[in-house]
Amino acid sequence: MSQQITAQDASNTAQESGHATSHPPRTTELASLKIRLRSALRQFPDFPEPGILFEDILPLFADPTLHEALIRSLELHILETYHEKPDVIVGLDARGFLFGPSLALRLGAGFAPVRKRGKLPGPCETESFKKEYGEDFFQMQADAVKKGQKVLVVDDIIATGGSAAAAGNLVTKLGGTLIGFVFILELDFLKGRDKLPAPVFTLLHGQEGKV
Ligand SMILES: O=P(O)(O)OC[C@H]1O[C@H](OP(=O)(O)OP(=O)(O)O)[C@H](O)[C@@H]1O
Ligand SMILES: Nc1ncnc2[nH]cnc12
Ligand SMILES: [Mg+2]
C-alpha cells in the first residue's frame, strides 16, 4: 500500500524541490515544533516514589495548538522515515492511549491497544515486564494484529524500555511485523532503546545530565 501524503506534505515536497510555498520544509518544521513541545513539559521530583524524577507530558494535551504540534511532529517523522505507512499503531496503556489513536487516524492506520492484564475480553497473549518503578503484565487481544501487518509501537516515554519491549514481544507473538518504536520522550541514561528489536525514534530527550 502506498503512503498517504497530506496537502501540507505535498507542498513541502514542492518547496524542497525548489518551488517556493508558504510552508517550511519538513526538517525545519519538525525542529521548531520540538522546541515548542520541549518547553511545555514539567518535572515532579520523587513521584511516584523517592528518587524518580517524573516527566509530566499532560500539558501537551491541555492546549490544542500543542496537541496538534505533537501529532504533526510524529506524522512528519513517520512520513520521512517509512516508504509505506504502518498498518497498525499499537499504543501502550495508559499514556500511549492519549495520542496513539489520533496519530493512527492522521496516518490512515488502525489502532490496537496493549492493556494491563485483566482488562481485555476474549483470547489474549500476555507478557510480564519491569519498568523504571515497579512491574506488571501487559496483554493484547489475539486478533488485534493480523499476520504480516506492519506495526509501529507508540508510547509517551521510554525509560528502562521494559514496557515497550513487552509490547514488541506481544506484537511478534500475534504475527505482526515490527517496523519501529516511537516515543515523545527518552530518558537516555537508562538505555532502554538497547532492549528494543526495531528502530527507535524519540522526539525529545530528558534528564540528560544523569548517568
Ligand atoms: O521504559 P519503562 O521503564 O518501561 O517505563 C516507561 C513506561 O512507564 C510509564 O507507564 P506507567 O505504566 O508507569 O503509567 P501509565 O499507566 O500512566 O502509562 C510510561 O507511560 C511508559 O509506559
Ligand atoms: N521518570 C518517568 N517519568 C514519567 N513516566 C515514567 N515512566 C517511567 N519512568 C518515568
Ligand atoms: Mg505508560
mmCIF file of C-alpha atoms and ligand atoms in Angstrom:
data_model
loop_
_atom_site.group_PDB
_atom_site.id
_atom_site.type_symbol
_atom_site.label_atom_id
_atom_site.label_comp_id
_atom_site.label_asym_id
_atom_site.label_seq_id
_atom_site.Cartn_x
_atom_site.Cartn_y
_atom_site.Cartn_z
ATOM 1 C CA MET A 1 0.000 0.000 0.000
ATOM 2 C CA SER A 2 1.382 3.460 -0.762
ATOM 3 C CA GLN A 3 1.883 6.065 1.929
ATOM 4 C CA GLN A 4 -0.706 8.791 2.393
ATOM 5 C CA ILE A 5 0.673 12.269 1.758
ATOM 6 C CA THR A 6 -1.172 15.238 3.212
ATOM 7 C CA ALA A 7 -1.665 18.547 1.391
ATOM 8 C CA GLN A 8 0.963 20.121 3.644
ATOM 9 C CA ASP A 9 3.487 17.407 2.802
ATOM 10 C CA ALA A 10 2.797 17.801 -0.888
ATOM 11 C CA SER A 11 3.604 21.498 -0.631
ATOM 12 C CA ASN A 12 6.689 20.779 1.489
ATOM 13 C CA THR A 13 7.922 18.390 -1.190
ATOM 14 C CA ALA A 14 7.383 21.140 -3.756
ATOM 15 C CA GLN A 15 9.402 23.556 -1.657
ATOM 16 C CA GLU A 16 12.209 21.060 -1.059
ATOM 17 C CA SER A 17 12.476 20.632 -4.828
ATOM 18 C CA GLY A 18 12.787 24.393 -5.347
ATOM 19 C CA HIS A 19 9.165 25.524 -5.735
ATOM 20 C CA ALA A 20 8.606 28.168 -3.063
ATOM 21 C CA THR A 21 5.457 27.772 -0.948
ATOM 22 C CA SER A 22 4.305 29.279 2.341
ATOM 23 C CA HIS A 23 5.217 26.070 4.264
ATOM 24 C CA PRO A 24 8.686 25.299 5.712
ATOM 25 C CA PRO A 25 10.435 22.046 4.679
ATOM 26 C CA ARG A 26 9.726 19.053 6.938
ATOM 27 C CA THR A 27 13.053 19.182 8.818
ATOM 28 C CA THR A 28 12.684 22.897 9.636
ATOM 29 C CA GLU A 29 9.063 22.423 10.635
ATOM 30 C CA LEU A 30 9.962 19.479 12.907
ATOM 31 C CA ALA A 31 12.795 21.415 14.600
ATOM 32 C CA SER A 32 10.563 24.347 15.520
ATOM 33 C CA LEU A 33 7.726 22.082 16.694
ATOM 34 C CA LYS A 34 10.162 20.239 19.008
ATOM 35 C CA ILE A 35 11.220 23.493 20.699
ATOM 36 C CA ARG A 36 7.583 24.321 21.489
ATOM 37 C CA LEU A 37 6.857 20.815 22.774
ATOM 38 C CA ARG A 38 10.015 20.697 24.953
ATOM 39 C CA SER A 39 9.143 23.925 26.756
ATOM 40 C CA ALA A 40 5.716 22.584 27.776
ATOM 41 C CA LEU A 41 6.968 19.501 29.683
ATOM 42 C CA ARG A 42 7.041 19.540 33.517
ATOM 43 C CA GLN A 43 9.020 17.522 36.061
ATOM 44 C CA PHE A 44 7.994 16.311 39.541
ATOM 45 C CA PRO A 45 10.750 15.041 41.885
ATOM 46 C CA ASP A 46 10.141 11.890 43.952
ATOM 47 C CA PHE A 47 6.973 10.745 42.150
ATOM 48 C CA PRO A 48 5.608 8.071 42.281
ATOM 49 C CA GLU A 49 8.427 7.055 44.651
ATOM 50 C CA PRO A 50 11.601 8.611 46.115
ATOM 51 C CA GLY A 51 14.429 9.002 43.606
ATOM 52 C CA ILE A 52 12.234 9.134 40.486
ATOM 53 C CA LEU A 53 12.109 12.423 38.572
ATOM 54 C CA PHE A 54 8.691 12.170 36.937
ATOM 55 C CA GLU A 55 8.287 13.650 33.450
ATOM 56 C CA ASP A 56 4.751 15.004 33.003
ATOM 57 C CA ILE A 57 3.581 15.101 29.370
ATOM 58 C CA LEU A 58 -0.018 16.082 30.136
ATOM 59 C CA PRO A 59 0.443 19.834 29.355
ATOM 60 C CA LEU A 60 0.847 18.793 25.694
ATOM 61 C CA PHE A 61 -2.836 17.864 25.681
ATOM 62 C CA ALA A 62 -4.155 20.872 27.629
ATOM 63 C CA ASP A 63 -3.522 23.256 24.732
ATOM 64 C CA PRO A 64 -4.962 22.274 21.329
ATOM 65 C CA THR A 65 -2.141 24.002 19.427
ATOM 66 C CA LEU A 66 0.446 21.927 21.339
ATOM 67 C CA HIS A 67 -1.650 18.812 20.840
ATOM 68 C CA GLU A 68 -1.671 19.484 17.090
ATOM 69 C CA ALA A 69 2.108 20.180 17.205
ATOM 70 C CA LEU A 70 2.637 16.774 18.821
ATOM 71 C CA ILE A 71 0.594 14.831 16.275
ATOM 72 C CA ARG A 72 2.144 16.769 13.384
ATOM 73 C CA SER A 73 5.701 16.104 14.704
ATOM 74 C CA LEU A 74 5.105 12.374 14.876
ATOM 75 C CA GLU A 75 3.434 12.388 11.463
ATOM 76 C CA LEU A 76 6.430 14.251 9.974
ATOM 77 C CA HIS A 77 8.859 11.704 11.397
ATOM 78 C CA ILE A 78 6.851 8.777 10.035
ATOM 79 C CA LEU A 79 6.453 10.349 6.577
ATOM 80 C CA GLU A 80 10.222 10.977 6.436
ATOM 81 C CA THR A 81 11.197 7.515 7.661
ATOM 82 C CA TYR A 82 8.885 4.952 6.109
ATOM 83 C CA HIS A 83 8.247 4.297 2.420
ATOM 84 C CA GLU A 84 4.936 2.682 3.304
ATOM 85 C CA LYS A 85 2.627 3.724 6.085
ATOM 86 C CA PRO A 86 2.129 1.371 9.061
ATOM 87 C CA ASP A 87 -0.974 -0.849 9.007
ATOM 88 C CA VAL A 88 -1.433 -0.651 12.783
ATOM 89 C CA ILE A 89 -0.361 1.747 15.510
ATOM 90 C CA VAL A 90 -0.080 -0.123 18.820
ATOM 91 C CA GLY A 91 -0.372 2.130 21.890
ATOM 92 C CA LEU A 92 0.535 1.262 25.489
ATOM 93 C CA ASP A 93 -1.854 1.501 28.444
ATOM 94 C CA ALA A 94 -2.379 4.228 29.586
ATOM 95 C CA ARG A 95 -0.439 7.240 28.298
ATOM 96 C CA GLY A 96 0.079 5.694 24.863
ATOM 97 C CA PHE A 97 -3.709 5.912 24.505
ATOM 98 C CA LEU A 98 -3.577 9.727 24.723
ATOM 99 C CA PHE A 99 -2.152 10.137 21.225
ATOM 100 C CA GLY A 100 -1.943 6.680 19.599
ATOM 101 C CA PRO A 101 -5.498 6.727 18.188
ATOM 102 C CA SER A 102 -5.268 10.293 16.809
ATOM 103 C CA LEU A 103 -1.884 9.529 15.218
ATOM 104 C CA ALA A 104 -3.368 6.363 13.657
ATOM 105 C CA LEU A 105 -6.302 8.357 12.279
ATOM 106 C CA ARG A 106 -3.943 11.001 10.853
ATOM 107 C CA LEU A 107 -1.892 8.286 9.097
ATOM 108 C CA GLY A 108 -4.869 6.256 7.873
ATOM 109 C CA ALA A 109 -3.753 3.280 10.021
ATOM 110 C CA GLY A 110 -5.630 1.084 12.503
ATOM 111 C CA PHE A 111 -5.134 1.359 16.259
ATOM 112 C CA ALA A 112 -4.736 -1.547 18.708
ATOM 113 C CA PRO A 113 -4.238 -1.234 22.477
ATOM 114 C CA VAL A 114 -1.792 -3.037 24.755
ATOM 115 C CA ARG A 115 -3.594 -3.159 28.097
ATOM 116 C CA LYS A 116 -2.685 -4.008 31.666
ATOM 117 C CA ARG A 117 -3.712 -7.599 32.495
ATOM 118 C CA GLY A 118 -7.377 -8.398 33.105
ATOM 119 C CA LYS A 119 -8.975 -5.578 31.061
ATOM 120 C CA LEU A 120 -9.426 -7.232 27.639
ATOM 121 C CA PRO A 121 -12.124 -9.818 26.788
ATOM 122 C CA GLY A 122 -11.585 -12.953 24.663
ATOM 123 C CA PRO A 123 -8.360 -14.822 23.863
ATOM 124 C CA CYS A 124 -5.273 -12.768 24.741
ATOM 125 C CA GLU A 125 -1.493 -13.013 24.702
ATOM 126 C CA THR A 126 0.317 -11.975 27.906
ATOM 127 C CA GLU A 127 3.827 -10.662 28.695
ATOM 128 C CA SER A 128 5.336 -9.651 32.035
ATOM 129 C CA PHE A 129 7.569 -6.591 32.250
ATOM 130 C CA LYS A 130 9.653 -4.444 34.616
ATOM 131 C CA LYS A 131 9.728 -0.643 34.300
ATOM 132 C CA GLU A 132 11.639 2.232 35.987
ATOM 133 C CA TYR A 133 9.321 1.878 39.008
ATOM 134 C CA GLY A 134 7.544 -1.462 39.534
ATOM 135 C CA GLU A 135 6.478 -4.421 37.400
ATOM 136 C CA ASP A 136 3.265 -5.606 35.737
ATOM 137 C CA PHE A 137 1.677 -7.671 32.948
ATOM 138 C CA PHE A 138 0.549 -6.491 29.509
ATOM 139 C CA GLN A 139 -1.998 -8.148 27.228
ATOM 140 C CA MET A 140 -3.226 -7.862 23.638
ATOM 141 C CA GLN A 141 -6.292 -9.472 22.103
ATOM 142 C CA ALA A 142 -5.166 -12.365 19.898
ATOM 143 C CA ASP A 143 -6.805 -10.889 16.767
ATOM 144 C CA ALA A 144 -5.685 -7.260 17.321
ATOM 145 C CA VAL A 145 -2.892 -7.590 14.741
ATOM 146 C CA LYS A 146 -3.090 -9.843 11.651
ATOM 147 C CA LYS A 147 -0.145 -11.908 10.387
ATOM 148 C CA GLY A 148 2.307 -9.751 8.397
ATOM 149 C CA GLN A 149 0.740 -6.391 9.274
ATOM 150 C CA LYS A 150 3.313 -3.614 9.670
ATOM 151 C CA VAL A 151 3.172 -2.343 13.256
ATOM 152 C CA LEU A 152 4.547 0.800 14.892
ATOM 153 C CA VAL A 153 4.527 0.768 18.720
ATOM 154 C CA VAL A 154 3.970 4.163 20.392
ATOM 155 C CA ASP A 155 4.196 5.377 23.980
ATOM 156 C CA ASP A 156 4.823 8.639 25.827
ATOM 157 C CA ILE A 157 8.151 7.798 27.497
ATOM 158 C CA ILE A 158 10.897 5.229 27.157
ATOM 159 C CA ALA A 159 12.777 4.812 30.442
ATOM 160 C CA THR A 160 14.217 1.297 31.015
ATOM 161 C CA GLY A 161 12.439 0.051 27.879
ATOM 162 C CA GLY A 162 10.766 -2.782 29.806
ATOM 163 C CA SER A 163 7.206 -1.760 28.871
ATOM 164 C CA ALA A 164 7.980 -1.217 25.197
ATOM 165 C CA ALA A 165 9.968 -4.467 24.909
ATOM 166 C CA ALA A 166 6.983 -6.409 26.311
ATOM 167 C CA ALA A 167 4.656 -4.672 23.828
ATOM 168 C CA GLY A 168 7.028 -5.594 20.987
ATOM 169 C CA ASN A 169 7.007 -9.239 22.122
ATOM 170 C CA LEU A 170 3.191 -9.251 22.078
ATOM 171 C CA VAL A 171 3.119 -7.876 18.517
ATOM 172 C CA THR A 172 5.581 -10.552 17.409
ATOM 173 C CA LYS A 173 3.543 -13.316 19.132
ATOM 174 C CA LEU A 174 0.497 -12.140 17.146
ATOM 175 C CA GLY A 175 2.444 -12.421 13.873
ATOM 176 C CA GLY A 176 2.863 -8.678 13.241
ATOM 177 C CA THR A 177 5.988 -7.200 11.660
ATOM 178 C CA LEU A 178 7.540 -4.609 13.990
ATOM 179 C CA ILE A 179 8.669 -1.653 11.883
ATOM 180 C CA GLY A 180 9.606 0.628 14.778
ATOM 181 C CA PHE A 181 9.003 2.255 18.143
ATOM 182 C CA VAL A 182 8.058 5.918 18.566
ATOM 183 C CA PHE A 183 8.155 7.896 21.833
ATOM 184 C CA ILE A 184 7.631 11.510 22.822
ATOM 185 C CA LEU A 185 10.464 11.474 25.389
ATOM 186 C CA GLU A 186 13.518 9.278 26.046
ATOM 187 C CA LEU A 187 15.448 9.033 29.311
ATOM 188 C CA ASP A 188 18.740 8.214 27.574
ATOM 189 C CA PHE A 189 20.693 7.341 30.728
ATOM 190 C CA LEU A 190 18.540 4.223 31.231
ATOM 191 C CA LYS A 191 19.494 2.901 27.762
ATOM 192 C CA GLY A 192 16.012 1.488 27.157
ATOM 193 C CA ARG A 193 16.421 1.525 23.376
ATOM 194 C CA ASP A 194 19.040 -1.242 23.667
ATOM 195 C CA LYS A 195 16.218 -3.649 24.649
ATOM 196 C CA LEU A 196 14.143 -2.988 21.529
ATOM 197 C CA PRO A 197 14.288 -5.160 18.394
ATOM 198 C CA ALA A 198 13.317 -2.486 15.809
ATOM 199 C CA PRO A 199 14.333 1.138 15.023
ATOM 200 C CA VAL A 200 13.571 3.629 17.810
ATOM 201 C CA PHE A 201 12.590 7.280 17.313
ATOM 202 C CA THR A 202 12.101 9.789 20.118
ATOM 203 C CA LEU A 203 11.029 13.378 19.616
ATOM 204 C CA LEU A 204 12.662 14.741 22.792
ATOM 205 C CA HIS A 205 15.348 13.733 25.289
ATOM 206 C CA GLY A 206 15.162 14.173 29.077
ATOM 207 C CA GLN A 207 17.376 14.052 32.205
ATOM 208 C CA GLU A 208 20.493 14.355 30.040
ATOM 209 C CA GLY A 209 22.910 15.016 32.950
ATOM 210 C CA LYS A 210 22.101 11.667 34.617
ATOM 211 C CA VAL A 211 24.198 8.507 34.275
HETATM 212 O O1 LIG B 1 10.572 2.238 29.872
HETATM 213 P P1 LIG B 1 9.910 1.826 31.144
HETATM 214 O O2 LIG B 1 10.846 1.733 32.317
HETATM 215 O O3 LIG B 1 9.140 0.546 30.960
HETATM 216 O O4 LIG B 1 8.886 2.958 31.571
HETATM 217 C C1 LIG B 1 8.064 3.637 30.643
HETATM 218 C C2 LIG B 1 6.617 3.421 30.927
HETATM 219 O O5 LIG B 1 6.286 3.876 32.253
HETATM 220 C C3 LIG B 1 5.147 4.702 32.192
HETATM 221 O O6 LIG B 1 3.957 3.938 32.229
HETATM 222 P P2 LIG B 1 3.181 3.560 33.590
HETATM 223 O O7 LIG B 1 2.759 2.136 33.447
HETATM 224 O O8 LIG B 1 4.037 3.899 34.774
HETATM 225 O O9 LIG B 1 1.960 4.535 33.656
HETATM 226 P P3 LIG B 1 0.685 4.802 32.737
HETATM 227 O O10 LIG B 1 -0.283 3.705 33.017
HETATM 228 O O11 LIG B 1 0.240 6.159 33.227
HETATM 229 O O12 LIG B 1 1.111 4.839 31.302
HETATM 230 C C4 LIG B 1 5.257 5.359 30.848
HETATM 231 O O13 LIG B 1 3.967 5.832 30.395
HETATM 232 C C5 LIG B 1 5.756 4.227 29.972
HETATM 233 O O14 LIG B 1 4.678 3.420 29.512
HETATM 234 N N1 LIG B 2 10.677 9.246 35.018
HETATM 235 C C1 LIG B 2 9.478 8.958 34.479
HETATM 236 N N2 LIG B 2 8.550 9.922 34.323
HETATM 237 C C2 LIG B 2 7.343 9.638 33.784
HETATM 238 N N3 LIG B 2 6.993 8.418 33.378
HETATM 239 C C3 LIG B 2 7.889 7.425 33.517
HETATM 240 N N4 LIG B 2 7.829 6.117 33.201
HETATM 241 C C4 LIG B 2 8.997 5.554 33.559
HETATM 242 N N5 LIG B 2 9.828 6.451 34.090
HETATM 243 C C5 LIG B 2 9.155 7.637 34.073
HETATM 244 MG MG MG B 3 2.768 4.022 30.327
#
